[in-house]
mmCIF file of C-alpha atoms and ligand atoms in Angstrom:
data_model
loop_
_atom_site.group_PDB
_atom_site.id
_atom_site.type_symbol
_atom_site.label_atom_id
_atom_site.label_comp_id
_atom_site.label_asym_id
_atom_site.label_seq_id
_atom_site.Cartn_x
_atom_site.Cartn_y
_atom_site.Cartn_z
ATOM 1 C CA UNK A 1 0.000 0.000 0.000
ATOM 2 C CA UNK A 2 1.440 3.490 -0.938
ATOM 3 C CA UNK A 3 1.997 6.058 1.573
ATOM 4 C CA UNK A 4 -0.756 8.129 -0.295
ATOM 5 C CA UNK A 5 -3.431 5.208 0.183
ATOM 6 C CA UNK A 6 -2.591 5.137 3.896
ATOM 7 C CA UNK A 7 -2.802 8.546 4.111
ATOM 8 C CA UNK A 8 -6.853 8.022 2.308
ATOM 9 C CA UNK A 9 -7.497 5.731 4.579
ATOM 10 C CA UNK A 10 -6.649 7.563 7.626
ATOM 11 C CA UNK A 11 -8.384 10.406 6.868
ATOM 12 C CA UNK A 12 -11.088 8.345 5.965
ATOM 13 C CA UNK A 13 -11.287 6.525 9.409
ATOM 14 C CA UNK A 14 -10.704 9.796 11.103
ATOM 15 C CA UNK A 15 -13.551 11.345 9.873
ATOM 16 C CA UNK A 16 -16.052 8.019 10.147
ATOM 17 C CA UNK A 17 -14.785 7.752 14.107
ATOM 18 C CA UNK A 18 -14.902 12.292 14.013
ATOM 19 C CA UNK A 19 -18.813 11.290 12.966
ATOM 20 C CA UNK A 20 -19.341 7.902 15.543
ATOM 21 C CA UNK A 21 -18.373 10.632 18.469
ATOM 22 C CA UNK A 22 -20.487 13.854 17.133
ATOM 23 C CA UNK A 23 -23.891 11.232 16.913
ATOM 24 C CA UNK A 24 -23.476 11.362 20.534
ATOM 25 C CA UNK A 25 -22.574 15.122 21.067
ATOM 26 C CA UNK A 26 -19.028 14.166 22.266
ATOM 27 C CA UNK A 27 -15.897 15.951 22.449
ATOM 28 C CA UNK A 28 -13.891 13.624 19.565
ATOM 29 C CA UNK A 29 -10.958 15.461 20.207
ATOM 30 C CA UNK A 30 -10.893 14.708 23.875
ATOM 31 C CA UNK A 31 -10.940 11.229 23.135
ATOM 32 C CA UNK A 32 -8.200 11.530 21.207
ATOM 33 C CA UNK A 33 -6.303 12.958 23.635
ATOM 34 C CA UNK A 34 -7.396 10.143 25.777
ATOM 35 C CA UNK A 35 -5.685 7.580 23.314
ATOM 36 C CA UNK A 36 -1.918 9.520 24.081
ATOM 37 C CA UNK A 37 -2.378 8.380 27.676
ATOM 38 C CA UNK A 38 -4.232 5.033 27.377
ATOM 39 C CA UNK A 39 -2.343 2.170 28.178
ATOM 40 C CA UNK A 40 -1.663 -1.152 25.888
ATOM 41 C CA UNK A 41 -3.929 -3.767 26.645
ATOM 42 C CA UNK A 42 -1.942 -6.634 28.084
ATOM 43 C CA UNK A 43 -2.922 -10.507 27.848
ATOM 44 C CA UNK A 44 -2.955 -10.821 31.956
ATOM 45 C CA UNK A 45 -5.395 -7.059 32.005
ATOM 46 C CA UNK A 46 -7.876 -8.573 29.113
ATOM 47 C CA UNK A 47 -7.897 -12.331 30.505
ATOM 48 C CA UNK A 48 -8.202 -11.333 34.442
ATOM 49 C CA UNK A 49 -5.740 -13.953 34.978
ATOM 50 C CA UNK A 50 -4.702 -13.344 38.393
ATOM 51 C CA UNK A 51 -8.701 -12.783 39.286
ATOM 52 C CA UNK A 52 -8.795 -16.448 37.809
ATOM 53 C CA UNK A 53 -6.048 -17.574 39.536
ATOM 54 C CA UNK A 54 -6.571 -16.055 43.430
ATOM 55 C CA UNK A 55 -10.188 -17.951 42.630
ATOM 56 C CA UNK A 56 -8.998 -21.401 44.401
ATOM 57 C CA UNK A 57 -9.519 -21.457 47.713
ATOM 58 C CA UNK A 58 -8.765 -24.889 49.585
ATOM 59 C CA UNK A 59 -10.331 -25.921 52.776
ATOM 60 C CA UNK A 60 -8.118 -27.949 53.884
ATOM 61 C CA UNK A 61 -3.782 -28.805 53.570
ATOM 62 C CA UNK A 62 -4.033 -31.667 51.323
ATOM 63 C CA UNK A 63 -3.019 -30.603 48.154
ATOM 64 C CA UNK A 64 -5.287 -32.638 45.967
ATOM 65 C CA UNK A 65 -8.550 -30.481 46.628
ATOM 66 C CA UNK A 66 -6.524 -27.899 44.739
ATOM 67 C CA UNK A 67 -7.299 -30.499 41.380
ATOM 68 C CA UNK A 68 -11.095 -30.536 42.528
ATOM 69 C CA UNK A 69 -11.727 -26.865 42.933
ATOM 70 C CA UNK A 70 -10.291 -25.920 39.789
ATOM 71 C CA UNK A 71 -11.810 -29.201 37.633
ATOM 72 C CA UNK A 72 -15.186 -27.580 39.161
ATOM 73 C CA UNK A 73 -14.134 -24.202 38.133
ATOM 74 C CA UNK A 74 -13.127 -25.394 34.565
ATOM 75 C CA UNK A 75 -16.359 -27.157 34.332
ATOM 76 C CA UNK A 76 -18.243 -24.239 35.279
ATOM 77 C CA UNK A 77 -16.679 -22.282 32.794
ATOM 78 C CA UNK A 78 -17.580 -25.021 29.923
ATOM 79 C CA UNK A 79 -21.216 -25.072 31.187
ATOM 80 C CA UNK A 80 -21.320 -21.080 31.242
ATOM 81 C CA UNK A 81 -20.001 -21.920 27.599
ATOM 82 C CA UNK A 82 -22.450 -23.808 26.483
ATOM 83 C CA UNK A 83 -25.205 -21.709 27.991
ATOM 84 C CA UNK A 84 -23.776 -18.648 25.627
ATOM 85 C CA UNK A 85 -25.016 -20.533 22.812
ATOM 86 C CA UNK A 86 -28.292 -21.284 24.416
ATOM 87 C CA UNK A 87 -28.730 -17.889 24.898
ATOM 88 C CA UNK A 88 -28.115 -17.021 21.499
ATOM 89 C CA UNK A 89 -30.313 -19.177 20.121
ATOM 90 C CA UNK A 90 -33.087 -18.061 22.205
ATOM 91 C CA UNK A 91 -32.884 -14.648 20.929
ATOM 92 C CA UNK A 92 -33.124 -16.430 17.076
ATOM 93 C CA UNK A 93 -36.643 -17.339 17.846
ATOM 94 C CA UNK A 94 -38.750 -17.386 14.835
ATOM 95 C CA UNK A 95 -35.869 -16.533 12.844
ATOM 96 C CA UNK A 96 -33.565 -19.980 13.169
ATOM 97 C CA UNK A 97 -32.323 -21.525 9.885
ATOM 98 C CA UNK A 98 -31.695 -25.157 10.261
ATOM 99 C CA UNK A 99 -28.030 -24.726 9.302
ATOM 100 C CA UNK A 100 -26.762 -22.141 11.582
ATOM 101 C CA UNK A 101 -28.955 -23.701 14.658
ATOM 102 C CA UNK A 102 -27.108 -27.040 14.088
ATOM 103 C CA UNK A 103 -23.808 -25.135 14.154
ATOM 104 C CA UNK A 104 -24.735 -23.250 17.402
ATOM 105 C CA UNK A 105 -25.879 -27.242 18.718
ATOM 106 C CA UNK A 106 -22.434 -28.455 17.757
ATOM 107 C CA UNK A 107 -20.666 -25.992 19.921
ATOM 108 C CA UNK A 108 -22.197 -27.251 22.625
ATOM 109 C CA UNK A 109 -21.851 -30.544 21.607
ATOM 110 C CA UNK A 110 -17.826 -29.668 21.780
ATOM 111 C CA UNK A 111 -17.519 -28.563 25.020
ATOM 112 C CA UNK A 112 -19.431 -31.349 26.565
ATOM 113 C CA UNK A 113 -17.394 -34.134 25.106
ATOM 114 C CA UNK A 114 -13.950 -31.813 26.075
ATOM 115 C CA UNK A 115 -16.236 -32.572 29.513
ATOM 116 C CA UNK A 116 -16.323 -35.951 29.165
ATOM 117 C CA UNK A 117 -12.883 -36.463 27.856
ATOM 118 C CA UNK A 118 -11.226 -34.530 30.448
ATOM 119 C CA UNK A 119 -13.045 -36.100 33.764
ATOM 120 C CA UNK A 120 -10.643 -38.733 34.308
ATOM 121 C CA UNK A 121 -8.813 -35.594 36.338
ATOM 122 C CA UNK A 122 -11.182 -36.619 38.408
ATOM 123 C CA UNK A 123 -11.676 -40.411 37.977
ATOM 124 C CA UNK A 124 -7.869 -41.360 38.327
ATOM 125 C CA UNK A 125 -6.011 -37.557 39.082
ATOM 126 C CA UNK A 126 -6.628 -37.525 43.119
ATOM 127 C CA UNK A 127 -5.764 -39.369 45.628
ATOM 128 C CA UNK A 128 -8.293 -41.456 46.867
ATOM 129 C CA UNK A 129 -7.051 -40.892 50.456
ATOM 130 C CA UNK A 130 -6.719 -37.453 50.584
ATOM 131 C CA UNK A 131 -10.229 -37.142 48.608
ATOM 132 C CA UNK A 132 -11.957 -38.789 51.391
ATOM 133 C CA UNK A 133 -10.412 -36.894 53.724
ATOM 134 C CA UNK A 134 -10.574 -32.907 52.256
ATOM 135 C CA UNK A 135 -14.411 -33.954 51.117
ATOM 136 C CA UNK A 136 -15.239 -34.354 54.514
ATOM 137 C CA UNK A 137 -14.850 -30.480 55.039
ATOM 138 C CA UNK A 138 -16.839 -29.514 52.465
ATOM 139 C CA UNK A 139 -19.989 -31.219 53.386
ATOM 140 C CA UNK A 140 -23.039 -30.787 52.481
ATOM 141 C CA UNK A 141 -22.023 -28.722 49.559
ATOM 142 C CA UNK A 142 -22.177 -30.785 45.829
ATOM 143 C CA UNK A 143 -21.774 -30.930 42.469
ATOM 144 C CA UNK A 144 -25.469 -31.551 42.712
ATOM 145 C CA UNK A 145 -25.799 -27.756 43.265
ATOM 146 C CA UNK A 146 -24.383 -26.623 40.325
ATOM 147 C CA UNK A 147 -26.990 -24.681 39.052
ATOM 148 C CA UNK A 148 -25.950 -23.815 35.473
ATOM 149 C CA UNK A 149 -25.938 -27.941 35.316
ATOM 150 C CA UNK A 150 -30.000 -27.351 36.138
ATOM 151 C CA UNK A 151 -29.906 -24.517 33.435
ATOM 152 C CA UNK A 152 -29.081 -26.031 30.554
ATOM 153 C CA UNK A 153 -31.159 -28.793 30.694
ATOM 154 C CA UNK A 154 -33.551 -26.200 31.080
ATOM 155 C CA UNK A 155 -32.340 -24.274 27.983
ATOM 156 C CA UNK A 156 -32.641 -27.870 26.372
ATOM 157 C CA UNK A 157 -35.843 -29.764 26.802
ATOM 158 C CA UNK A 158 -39.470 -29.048 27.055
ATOM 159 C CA UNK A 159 -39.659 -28.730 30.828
ATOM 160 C CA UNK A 160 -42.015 -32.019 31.139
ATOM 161 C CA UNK A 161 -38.954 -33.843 29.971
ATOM 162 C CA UNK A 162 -37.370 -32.685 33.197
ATOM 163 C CA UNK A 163 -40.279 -34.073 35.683
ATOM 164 C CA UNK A 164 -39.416 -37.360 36.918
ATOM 165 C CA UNK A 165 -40.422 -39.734 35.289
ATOM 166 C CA UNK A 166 -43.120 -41.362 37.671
ATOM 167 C CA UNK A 167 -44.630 -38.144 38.013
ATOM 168 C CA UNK A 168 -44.875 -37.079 34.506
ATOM 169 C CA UNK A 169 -48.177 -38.504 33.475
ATOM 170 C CA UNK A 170 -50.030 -35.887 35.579
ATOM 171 C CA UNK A 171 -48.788 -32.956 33.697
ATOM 172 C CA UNK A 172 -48.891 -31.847 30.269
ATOM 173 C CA UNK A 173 -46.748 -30.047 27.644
ATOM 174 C CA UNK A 174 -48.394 -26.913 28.926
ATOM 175 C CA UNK A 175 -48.897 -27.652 32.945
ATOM 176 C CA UNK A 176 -47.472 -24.343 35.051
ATOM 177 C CA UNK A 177 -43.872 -24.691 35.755
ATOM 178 C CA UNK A 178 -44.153 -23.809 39.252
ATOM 179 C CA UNK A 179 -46.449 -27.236 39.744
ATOM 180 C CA UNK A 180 -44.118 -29.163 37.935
ATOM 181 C CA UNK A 181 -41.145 -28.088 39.480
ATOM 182 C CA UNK A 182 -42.289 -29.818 42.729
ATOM 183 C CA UNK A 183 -41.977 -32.895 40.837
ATOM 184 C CA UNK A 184 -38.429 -31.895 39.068
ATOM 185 C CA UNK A 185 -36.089 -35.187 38.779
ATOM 186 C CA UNK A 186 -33.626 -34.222 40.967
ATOM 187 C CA UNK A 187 -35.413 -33.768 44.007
ATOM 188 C CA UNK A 188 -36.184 -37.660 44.235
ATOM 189 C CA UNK A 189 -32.756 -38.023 44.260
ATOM 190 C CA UNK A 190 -31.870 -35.919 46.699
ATOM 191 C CA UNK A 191 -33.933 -37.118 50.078
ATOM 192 C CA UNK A 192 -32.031 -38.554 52.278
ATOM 193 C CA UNK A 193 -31.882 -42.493 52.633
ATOM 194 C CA UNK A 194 -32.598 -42.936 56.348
ATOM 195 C CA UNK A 195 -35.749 -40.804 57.212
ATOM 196 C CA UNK A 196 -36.672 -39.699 53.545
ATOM 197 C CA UNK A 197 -36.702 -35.960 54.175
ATOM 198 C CA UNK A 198 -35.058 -33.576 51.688
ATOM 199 C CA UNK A 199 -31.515 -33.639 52.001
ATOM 200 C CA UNK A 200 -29.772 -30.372 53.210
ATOM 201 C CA UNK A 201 -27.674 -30.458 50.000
ATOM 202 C CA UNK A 202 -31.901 -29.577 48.108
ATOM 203 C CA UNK A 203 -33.117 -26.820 51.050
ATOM 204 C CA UNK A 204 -29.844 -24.915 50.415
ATOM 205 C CA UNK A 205 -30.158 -25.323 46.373
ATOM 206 C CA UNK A 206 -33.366 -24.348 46.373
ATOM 207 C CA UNK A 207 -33.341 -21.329 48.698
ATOM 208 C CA UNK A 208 -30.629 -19.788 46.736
ATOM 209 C CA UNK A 209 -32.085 -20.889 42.953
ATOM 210 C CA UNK A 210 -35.974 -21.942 42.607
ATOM 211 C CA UNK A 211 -37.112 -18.703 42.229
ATOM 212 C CA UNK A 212 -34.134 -18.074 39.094
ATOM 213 C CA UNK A 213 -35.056 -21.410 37.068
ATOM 214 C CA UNK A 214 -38.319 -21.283 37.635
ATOM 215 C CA UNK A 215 -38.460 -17.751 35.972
ATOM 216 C CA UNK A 216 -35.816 -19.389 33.499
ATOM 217 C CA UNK A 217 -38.253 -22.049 32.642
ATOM 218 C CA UNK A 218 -41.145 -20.183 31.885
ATOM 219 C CA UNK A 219 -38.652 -17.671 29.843
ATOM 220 C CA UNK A 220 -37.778 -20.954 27.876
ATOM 221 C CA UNK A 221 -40.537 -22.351 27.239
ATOM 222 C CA UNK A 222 -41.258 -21.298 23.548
ATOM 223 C CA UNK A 223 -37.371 -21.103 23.187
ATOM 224 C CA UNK A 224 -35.616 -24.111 24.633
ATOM 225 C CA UNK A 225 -33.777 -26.014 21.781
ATOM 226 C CA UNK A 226 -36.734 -28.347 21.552
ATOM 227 C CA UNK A 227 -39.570 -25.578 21.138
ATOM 228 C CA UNK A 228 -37.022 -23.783 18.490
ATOM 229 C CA UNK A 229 -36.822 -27.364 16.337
ATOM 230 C CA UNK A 230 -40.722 -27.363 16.682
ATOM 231 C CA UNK A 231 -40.745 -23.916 15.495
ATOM 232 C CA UNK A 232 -38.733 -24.493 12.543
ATOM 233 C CA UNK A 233 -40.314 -24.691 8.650
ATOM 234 C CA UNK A 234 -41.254 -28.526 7.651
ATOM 235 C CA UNK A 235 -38.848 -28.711 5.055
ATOM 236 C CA UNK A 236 -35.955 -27.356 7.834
ATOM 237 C CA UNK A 237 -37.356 -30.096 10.448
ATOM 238 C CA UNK A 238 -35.638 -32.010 8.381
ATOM 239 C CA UNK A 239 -31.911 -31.372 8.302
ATOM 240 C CA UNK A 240 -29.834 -34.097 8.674
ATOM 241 C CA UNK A 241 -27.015 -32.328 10.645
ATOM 242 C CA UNK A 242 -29.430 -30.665 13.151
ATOM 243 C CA UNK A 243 -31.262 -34.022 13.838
ATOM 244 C CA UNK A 244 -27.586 -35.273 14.225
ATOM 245 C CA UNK A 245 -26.476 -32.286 16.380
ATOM 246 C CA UNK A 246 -29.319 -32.617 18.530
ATOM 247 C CA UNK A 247 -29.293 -36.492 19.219
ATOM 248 C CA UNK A 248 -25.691 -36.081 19.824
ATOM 249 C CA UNK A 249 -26.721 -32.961 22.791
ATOM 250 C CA UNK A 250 -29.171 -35.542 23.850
ATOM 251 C CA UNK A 251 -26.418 -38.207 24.148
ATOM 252 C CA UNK A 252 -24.170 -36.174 25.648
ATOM 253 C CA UNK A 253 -25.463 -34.399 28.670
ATOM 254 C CA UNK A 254 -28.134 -37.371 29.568
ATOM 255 C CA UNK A 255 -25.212 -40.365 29.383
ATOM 256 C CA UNK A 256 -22.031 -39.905 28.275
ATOM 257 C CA UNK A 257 -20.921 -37.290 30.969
ATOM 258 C CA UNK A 258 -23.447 -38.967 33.610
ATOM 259 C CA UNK A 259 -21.659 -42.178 33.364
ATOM 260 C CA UNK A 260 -17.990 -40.952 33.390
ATOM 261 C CA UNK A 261 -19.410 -38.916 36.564
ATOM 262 C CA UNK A 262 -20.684 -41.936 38.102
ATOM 263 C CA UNK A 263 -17.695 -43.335 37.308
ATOM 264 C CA UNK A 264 -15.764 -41.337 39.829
ATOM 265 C CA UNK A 265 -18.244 -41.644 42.562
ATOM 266 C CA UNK A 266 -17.808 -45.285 42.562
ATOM 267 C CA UNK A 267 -14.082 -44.791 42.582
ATOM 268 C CA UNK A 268 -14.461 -42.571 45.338
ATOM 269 C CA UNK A 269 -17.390 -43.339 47.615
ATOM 270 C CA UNK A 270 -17.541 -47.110 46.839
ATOM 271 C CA UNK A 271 -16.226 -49.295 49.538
ATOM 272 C CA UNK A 272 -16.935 -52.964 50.994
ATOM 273 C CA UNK A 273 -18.672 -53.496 53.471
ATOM 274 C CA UNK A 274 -20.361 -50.316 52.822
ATOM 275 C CA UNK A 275 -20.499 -47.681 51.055
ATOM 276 C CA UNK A 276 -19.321 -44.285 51.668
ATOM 277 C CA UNK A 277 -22.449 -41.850 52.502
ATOM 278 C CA UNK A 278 -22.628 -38.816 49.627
ATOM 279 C CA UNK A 279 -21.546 -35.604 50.126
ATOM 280 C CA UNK A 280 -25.132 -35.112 49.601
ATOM 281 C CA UNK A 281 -26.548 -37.432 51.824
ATOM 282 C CA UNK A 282 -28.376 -39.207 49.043
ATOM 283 C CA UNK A 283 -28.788 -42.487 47.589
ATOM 284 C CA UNK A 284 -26.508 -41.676 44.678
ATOM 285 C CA UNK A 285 -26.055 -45.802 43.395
ATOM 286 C CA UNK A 286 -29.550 -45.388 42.336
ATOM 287 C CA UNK A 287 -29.816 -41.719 41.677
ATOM 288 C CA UNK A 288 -26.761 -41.157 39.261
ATOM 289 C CA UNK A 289 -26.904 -44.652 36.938
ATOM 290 C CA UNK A 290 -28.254 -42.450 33.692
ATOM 291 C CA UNK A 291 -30.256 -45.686 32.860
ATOM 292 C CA UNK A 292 -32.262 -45.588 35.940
ATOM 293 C CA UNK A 293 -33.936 -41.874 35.868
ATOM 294 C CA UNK A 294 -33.842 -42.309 31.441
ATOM 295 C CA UNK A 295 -33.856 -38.472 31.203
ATOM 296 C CA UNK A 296 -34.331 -37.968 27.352
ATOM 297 C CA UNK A 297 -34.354 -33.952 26.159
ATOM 298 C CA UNK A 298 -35.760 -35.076 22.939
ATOM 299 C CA UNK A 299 -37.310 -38.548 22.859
ATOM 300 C CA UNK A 300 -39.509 -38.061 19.669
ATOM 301 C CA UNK A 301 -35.565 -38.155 18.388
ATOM 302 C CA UNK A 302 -35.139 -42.070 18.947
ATOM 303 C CA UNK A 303 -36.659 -44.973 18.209
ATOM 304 C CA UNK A 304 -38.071 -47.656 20.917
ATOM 305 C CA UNK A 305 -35.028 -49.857 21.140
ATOM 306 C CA UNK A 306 -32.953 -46.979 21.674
ATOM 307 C CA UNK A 307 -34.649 -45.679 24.341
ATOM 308 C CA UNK A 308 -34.875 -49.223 26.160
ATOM 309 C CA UNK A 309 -31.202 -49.113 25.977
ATOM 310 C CA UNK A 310 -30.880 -45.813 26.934
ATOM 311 C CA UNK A 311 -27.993 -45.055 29.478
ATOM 312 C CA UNK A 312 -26.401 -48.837 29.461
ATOM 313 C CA UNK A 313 -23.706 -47.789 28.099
ATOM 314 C CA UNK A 314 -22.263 -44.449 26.144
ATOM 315 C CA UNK A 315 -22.481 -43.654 23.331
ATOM 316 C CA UNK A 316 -19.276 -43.451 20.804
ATOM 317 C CA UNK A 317 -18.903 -40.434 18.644
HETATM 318 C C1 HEM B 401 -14.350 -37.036 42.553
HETATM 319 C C2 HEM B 401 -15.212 -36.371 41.867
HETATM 320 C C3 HEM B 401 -16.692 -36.389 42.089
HETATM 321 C C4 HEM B 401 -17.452 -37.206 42.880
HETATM 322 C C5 HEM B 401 -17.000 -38.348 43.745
HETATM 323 C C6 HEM B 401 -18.818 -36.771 42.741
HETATM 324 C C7 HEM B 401 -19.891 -37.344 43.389
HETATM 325 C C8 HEM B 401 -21.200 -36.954 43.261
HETATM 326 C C9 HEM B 401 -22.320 -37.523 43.954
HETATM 327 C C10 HEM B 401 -22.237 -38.648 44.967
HETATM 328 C C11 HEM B 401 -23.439 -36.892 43.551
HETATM 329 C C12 HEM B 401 -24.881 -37.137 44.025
HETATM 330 C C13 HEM B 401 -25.339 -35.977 44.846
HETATM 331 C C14 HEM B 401 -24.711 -35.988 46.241
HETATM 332 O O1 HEM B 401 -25.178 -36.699 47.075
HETATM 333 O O2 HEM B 401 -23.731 -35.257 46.420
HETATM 334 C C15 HEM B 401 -23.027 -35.921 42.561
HETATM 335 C C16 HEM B 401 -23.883 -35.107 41.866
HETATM 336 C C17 HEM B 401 -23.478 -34.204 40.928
HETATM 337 N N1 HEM B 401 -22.186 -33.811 40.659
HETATM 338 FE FE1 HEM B 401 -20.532 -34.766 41.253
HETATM 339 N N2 HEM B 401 -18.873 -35.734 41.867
HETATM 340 C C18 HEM B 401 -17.591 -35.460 41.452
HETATM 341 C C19 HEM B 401 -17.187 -34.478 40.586
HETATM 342 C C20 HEM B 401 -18.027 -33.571 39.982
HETATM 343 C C21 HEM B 401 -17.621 -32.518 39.095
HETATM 344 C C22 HEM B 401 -16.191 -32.193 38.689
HETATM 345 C C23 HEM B 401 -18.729 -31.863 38.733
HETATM 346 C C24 HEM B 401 -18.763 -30.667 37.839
HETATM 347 C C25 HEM B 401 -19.502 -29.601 38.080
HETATM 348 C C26 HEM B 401 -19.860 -32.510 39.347
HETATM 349 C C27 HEM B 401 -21.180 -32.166 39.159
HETATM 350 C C28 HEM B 401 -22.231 -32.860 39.681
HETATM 351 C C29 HEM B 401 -23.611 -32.632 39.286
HETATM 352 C C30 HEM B 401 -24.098 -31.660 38.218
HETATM 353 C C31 HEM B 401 -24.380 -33.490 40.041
HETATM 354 C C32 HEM B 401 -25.881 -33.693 39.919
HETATM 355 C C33 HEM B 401 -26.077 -34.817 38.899
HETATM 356 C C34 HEM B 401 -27.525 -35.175 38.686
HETATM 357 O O3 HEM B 401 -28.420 -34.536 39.221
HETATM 358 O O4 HEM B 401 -27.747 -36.153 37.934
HETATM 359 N N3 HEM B 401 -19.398 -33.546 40.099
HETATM 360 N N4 HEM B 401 -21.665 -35.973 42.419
#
C-alpha cells in the first residue's frame, strides 16, 4: 500500500470515528487525547488472569482439593459456555435456519465431550485418600448444586422432559412450571436415605435458585432447543445435521458425561462393606446410573429400542 493510500485511509477513518463521536454530542478530540495516555492492553489485564487464579480457595492442607476446585471451576466455565449458545439461540426465535442452529448445537456438543474427555482428572487424578479426607470439610455442599448444570437442561428440553419420570403422566406439555417443578427429577434423588426428608444439600439449592429457574423455565418455554426445532419450517425439520447435532446434545449431557461422573463416585465413595455416605446425603447408586432416571431432552428423536437401551452404556462419537 502506498503512503498516499494510507494517508486516504486515515483520513477516511478519522472522519467516520470524528462522525461515531459527534452522533453522541461528544468531544472527539478529547478522546483523542485520551488515546496519548491510554495504556496497551496486556494478555494478563484482558484475561483477568490473576482474578482467575486467586479464585482457588482450599479448605483444607491436602493438596489434591486444589485439582477438585479448579476441575469444578473449569467445568463451570464449559457449562457457562455452552449456555452462551443457548442464549443465542433463544434470541433467534422465529428466525432460526436449520443450518446455523445445528452449528450453534455443535458448539455445545464440543464442550461437553472436552467434559467428558477430560473427567478422568477426576476419575484417576486424586488421591483417593486425601479425597476422602478434604471432602469431609466440604460437606453438604455438591456438584449436585451446580446450578448452570439445572440450566441447561432447562435451555434444552421441554420442561415435562425434566419431571421425573413417575410423576410425569399428571402434567402436560403446557402444565405451570411452578407445579411441575415440585416434581423436578432431581429432588427424588436428593432425600435422604434414612428418614426420607429432603436432604440439606436440596433446602440450600433451592433457597438460593428456585425462584431463578423457575423464571428461566417459563422464559424458555417457547425457546428451549426443543420448542425452536418445533418452530422451525417442515422442510428445515428435516436437516440431517441438526437431527444429528441434537441427538448427539441428547447423548451427551443425559449419558455420556453422567456415566464418566458416576464413574468417579464409585471410585471414590464405593467401599466394601459399605459404602461411603454422599456428600449429599443421598442415595446416589440409584440416583446417578443415567439408565435408571432415562432423562431424554428429545425422545420423539429415537426410536423404541434406543430408548430401552438408553444409558447402558455411552455412546461413541
Ligand atoms: C471425585 C469427583 C466427584 C465425585 C466423587 C462426585 C460425586 C457426586 C455424587 C455422589 C453426587 C450425588 C449428589 C450428592 O449426594 O452429592 C453428585 C452429583 C453431581 N455432581 Fe458430582 N462428583 C464429582 C465431581 C463432579 C464434578 C467435577 C462436577 C462438575 C460440576 C460434578 C457435578 C455434579 C452434578 C451436576 C451433580 C448432579 C447430577 C444429577 O443430578 O444427575 N461432580 N456428584
Amino acid at each position: 500500500m502506498s503512503e498516499k493510500n494510507i494517508d486516504t485511509d486515515l483520513t477516511e477513518l478519522i472522519s467516520k470515528l470524528k462522525s461515531k463521536y459527534e452522533e453522541n454530542s461528544q468531544d472527539f478530540k478529547a478522546y483523542l487525547e485520551g488515546l496519548l495516555y491510554q495504556d496497551f492492553t496486556s494478555y494478563w489485564d484482558y484475561i483477568q488472569v490473576d482474578t482467575l487464579l486467586s479464585l482457588q480457595k482450599p479448605k483444607t492442607k491436602l493438596k489434591d482439593e486444589s485439582i477438585f476446585i479448579m476441575y469444578h471451576q473449569i467445568t463451570e466455565l464449559y457449562f457457562k459456555l455452552c449456555l452462551h449458545e443457548f442464549e443465542q439461540l433463544a434470541e433467534l426465535k422465529g428466525k432460526l435456519k436449520a443450518d446455523f442452529f445445528a452449528m450453534r448445537v455443535k458448539r455445545i456438543n464440543a464442550y461437553f465431550r472436552n467434559l467428558t474427555n477430560s473427567f478422568e482428572i477426576m476419575v484417576d487424578g486424586m488421591e483417593k485418600e486425601q479425597f476422602l479426607k478434604f471432602r469431609m470439610s466440604l460437606l453438604p455442599a455438591s456438584g449436585f448444586q451446580s446450578a448452570q448444570y439445572r440450566m441447561i437442561e432447562i435451555c434444552s428440553a421441554n420442561f415435562l422432559r425434566l419431571v421425573d419420570k413417575d410423576h410425569r403422566g399428571k402434567f402436560s406439555e403446557q402444565s405451570n412450571i411452578e407445579e411441575m417443578f415440585e416434581f423436578i427429577y432431581w429432588k427424588a434423588g436428593a432425600t435422604e436415605i434414612e428418614t426420607g426428608k429432603k436432604t440439606l444439600t436440596l433446602t440450600q439449592f433451592e433457597a438460593k435458585y428456585a425462584p431463578a429457574l423457575i423464571k428461566l423455565a417459563n422464559d424458555c418455554r417457547d425457546c428451549n432447543l426443543w420448542a425452536l426445532y418445533k418452530g422451525l419450517p417442515e422442510a428445515e425439520k428435516q436437516n440431517v445435521e441438526l437431527i444429528t447435532q441434537l441427538k448427539k446434545l441428547d447423548q451427551n449431557v443425559n449419558v455420556n458425561w453422567p456415566l464418566i461422573h458416576y464413574k468417579s463416585a464409585v471410585r471414590y465413595l464405593q467401599k466394601h462393606p459399605s459404602d461411603v455416605a454422599a456428600t449429599g446425603g443421598t442415595n446416589w447408586q440409584k440416583y446417578l446410573p443415567p439408565r435408571f432416571q432415562v432423562r431424554v431432552f428429545f425422545p420423539e428423536l429415537w426410536n423404541a429400542e434406543e430408548l430401552s437401551e438408553w444409558g447402558k452404556s455411552a455412546f461413541l462419537d
